XYZ file of C-alpha atoms in Angstrom:
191
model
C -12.647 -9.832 -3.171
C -10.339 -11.925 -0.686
C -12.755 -13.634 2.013
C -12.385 -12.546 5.853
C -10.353 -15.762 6.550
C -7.857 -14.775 3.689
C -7.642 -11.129 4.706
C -6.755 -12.203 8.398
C -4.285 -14.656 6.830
C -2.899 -11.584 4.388
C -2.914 -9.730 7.894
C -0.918 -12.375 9.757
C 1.769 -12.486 7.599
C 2.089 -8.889 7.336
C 2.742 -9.156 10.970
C 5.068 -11.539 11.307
C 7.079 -10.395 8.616
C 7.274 -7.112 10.347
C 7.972 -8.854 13.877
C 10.797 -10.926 12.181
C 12.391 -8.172 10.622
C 12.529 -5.915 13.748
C 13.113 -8.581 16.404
C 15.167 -10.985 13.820
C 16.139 -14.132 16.221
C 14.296 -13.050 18.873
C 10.973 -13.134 17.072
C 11.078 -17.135 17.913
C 10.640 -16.701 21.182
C 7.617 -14.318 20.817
C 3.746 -15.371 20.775
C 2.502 -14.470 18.193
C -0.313 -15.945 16.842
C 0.426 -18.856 14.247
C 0.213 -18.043 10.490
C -2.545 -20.725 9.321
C -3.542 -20.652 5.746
C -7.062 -20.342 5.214
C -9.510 -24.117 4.765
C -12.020 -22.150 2.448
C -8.731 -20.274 0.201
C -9.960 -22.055 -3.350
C -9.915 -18.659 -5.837
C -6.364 -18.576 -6.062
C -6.469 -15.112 -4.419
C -3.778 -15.626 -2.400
C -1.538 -16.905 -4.963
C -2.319 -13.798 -7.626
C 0.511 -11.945 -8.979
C -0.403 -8.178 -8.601
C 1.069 -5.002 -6.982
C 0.542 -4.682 -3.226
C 1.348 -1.749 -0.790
C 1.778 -1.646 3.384
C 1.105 1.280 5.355
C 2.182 1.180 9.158
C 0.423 3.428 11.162
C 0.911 4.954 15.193
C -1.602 5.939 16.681
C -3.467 6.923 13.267
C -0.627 8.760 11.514
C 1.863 7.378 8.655
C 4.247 5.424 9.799
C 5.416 4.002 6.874
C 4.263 2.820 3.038
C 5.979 0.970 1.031
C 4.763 -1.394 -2.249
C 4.948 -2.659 -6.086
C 3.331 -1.494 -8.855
C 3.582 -5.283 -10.052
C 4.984 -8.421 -8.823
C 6.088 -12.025 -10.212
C 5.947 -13.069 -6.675
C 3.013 -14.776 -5.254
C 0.803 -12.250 -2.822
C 1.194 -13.995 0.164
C 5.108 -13.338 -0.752
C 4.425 -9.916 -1.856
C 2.803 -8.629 1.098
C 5.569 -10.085 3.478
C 8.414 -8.051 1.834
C 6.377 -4.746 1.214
C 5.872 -5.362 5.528
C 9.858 -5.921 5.950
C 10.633 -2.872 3.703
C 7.858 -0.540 5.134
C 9.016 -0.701 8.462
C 12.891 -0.249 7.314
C 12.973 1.247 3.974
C 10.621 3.921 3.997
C 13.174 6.914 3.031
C 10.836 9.489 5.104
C 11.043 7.527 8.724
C 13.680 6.181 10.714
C 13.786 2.138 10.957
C 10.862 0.926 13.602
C 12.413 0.460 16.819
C 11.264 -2.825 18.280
C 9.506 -0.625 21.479
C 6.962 0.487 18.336
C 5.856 -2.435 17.021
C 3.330 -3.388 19.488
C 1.777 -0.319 18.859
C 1.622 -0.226 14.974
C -1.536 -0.879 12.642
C -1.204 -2.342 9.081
C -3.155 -1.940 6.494
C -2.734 -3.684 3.214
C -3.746 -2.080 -0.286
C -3.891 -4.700 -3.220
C -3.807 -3.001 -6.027
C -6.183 -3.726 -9.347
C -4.526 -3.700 -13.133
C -3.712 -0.349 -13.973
C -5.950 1.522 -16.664
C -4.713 4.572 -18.424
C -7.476 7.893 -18.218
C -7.317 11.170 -19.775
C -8.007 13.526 -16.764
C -10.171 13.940 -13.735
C -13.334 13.431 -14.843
C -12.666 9.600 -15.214
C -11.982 9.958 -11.455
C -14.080 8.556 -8.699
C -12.917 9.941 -5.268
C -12.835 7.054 -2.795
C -13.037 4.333 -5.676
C -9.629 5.178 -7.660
C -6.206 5.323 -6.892
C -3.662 7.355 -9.466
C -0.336 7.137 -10.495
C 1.404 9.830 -12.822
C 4.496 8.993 -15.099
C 6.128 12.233 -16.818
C 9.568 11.009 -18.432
C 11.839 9.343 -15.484
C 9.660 10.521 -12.607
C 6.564 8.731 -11.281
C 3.943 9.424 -8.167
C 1.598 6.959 -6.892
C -1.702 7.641 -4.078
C -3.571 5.336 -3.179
C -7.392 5.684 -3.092
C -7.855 6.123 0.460
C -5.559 8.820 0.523
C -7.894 11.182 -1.930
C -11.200 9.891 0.106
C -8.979 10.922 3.652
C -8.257 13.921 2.675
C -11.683 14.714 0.700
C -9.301 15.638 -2.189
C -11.482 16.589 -5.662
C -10.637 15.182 -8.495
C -8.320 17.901 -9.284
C -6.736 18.121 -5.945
C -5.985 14.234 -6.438
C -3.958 14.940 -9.759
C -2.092 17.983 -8.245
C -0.873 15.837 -4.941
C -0.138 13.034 -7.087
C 2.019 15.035 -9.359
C 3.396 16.564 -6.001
C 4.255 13.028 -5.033
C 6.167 12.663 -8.354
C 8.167 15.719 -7.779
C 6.455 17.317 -10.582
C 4.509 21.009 -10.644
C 1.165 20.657 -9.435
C -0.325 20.731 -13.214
C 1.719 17.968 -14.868
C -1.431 15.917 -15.702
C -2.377 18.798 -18.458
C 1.405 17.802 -19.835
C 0.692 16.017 -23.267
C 3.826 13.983 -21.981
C 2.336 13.133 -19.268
C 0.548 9.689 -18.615
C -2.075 9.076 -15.723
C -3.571 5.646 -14.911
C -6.098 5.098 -12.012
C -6.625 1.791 -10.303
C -8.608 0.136 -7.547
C -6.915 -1.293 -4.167
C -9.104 -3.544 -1.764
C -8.064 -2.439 1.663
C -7.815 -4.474 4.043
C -7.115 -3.354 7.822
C -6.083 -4.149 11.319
C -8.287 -2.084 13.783
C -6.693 0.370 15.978
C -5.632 -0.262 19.244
């Protein structure tokens, strides 16, 4: 659990990340507010190696999510290039213009260790995240995705075999592997 001094600190450097990469040398002459580590930052949380995602949002619709499974980099380092690809990478949105940018929300999803389960009864909506792996493909949703959508168990395996490009009943594939993890979400408010 990151305190609220770290997640605003997480949060800040989402932002500028995001600000640099759209604005590049202009960003400099922006205020933004100054990315200060946090006093009371003594767990190491910031420093973890573990998979993060960011979702940009406009006006409360998907903007654009990008993360790692895993990382050997440092959060802190993590979370500013998931922020940088999100808003440019994301194959299913066009680049953030920089007239946007003001107008996006993050919201940061650090992910847990993954743990492998055997089907949906090992599944709690609004708790887990899943990710599906059947030969080369893979899917990945993230936990508030099942809770937004008030998926059931069930529903949560089908879209996340959707996601991997896979027929809606993979998971039953004895080829198939399924793994659930937590994320601790952590949010700008909406403007």
């Amino acid at each position: 659990m990151f305190t609220e001094p770290e997640k605003k600190y997480l949060l800040a450097i989402a932002r500028r990340a995001l600000v640099d990469e759209i604005f590049g040398e202009e960003a400099d002459d922006m205020s933004l507010p100054a990315v200060v580590s946090p006093q009371d930052s003594s767990s190491g949380a910031l420093c973890q190696h573990c998979g993060a995602f960011v979702t940009l949002f406009a006006n409360g619709e998907l903007r654009g999510c990008l993360g790692l499974l895993k990382s050997d980099l440092p959060l802190t380092e993590t979370i500013a290039e998931m922020a940088r690809r999100a808003a440019t990478e994301d194959p299913r949105f066009d680049p953030v213009s920089k007239e946007e940018v003001e107008g996006l929300t993050i919201e940061l999803s650090v992910l847990s260790p993954f743990k492998q389960i055997a089907g949906p009864e090992e599944i709690t909506i609004g708790r887990d995240g899943l990710m599906i792996e059947h030969g080369r493909q893979r899917g990945l949703l993230l936990p508030q995705v099942a809770e937004k959508y008030e998926f059931s168990p069930i529903e949560f395996l089908e879209e996340t075999c959707v996601k991997a490009g896979l027929p809606r009943t993979a998971w039953m594939l004895e080829a198939a592997h399924i793994y659930s993890f937590t994320a601790e979400v952590i949010g700008e408010e909406e403007s």
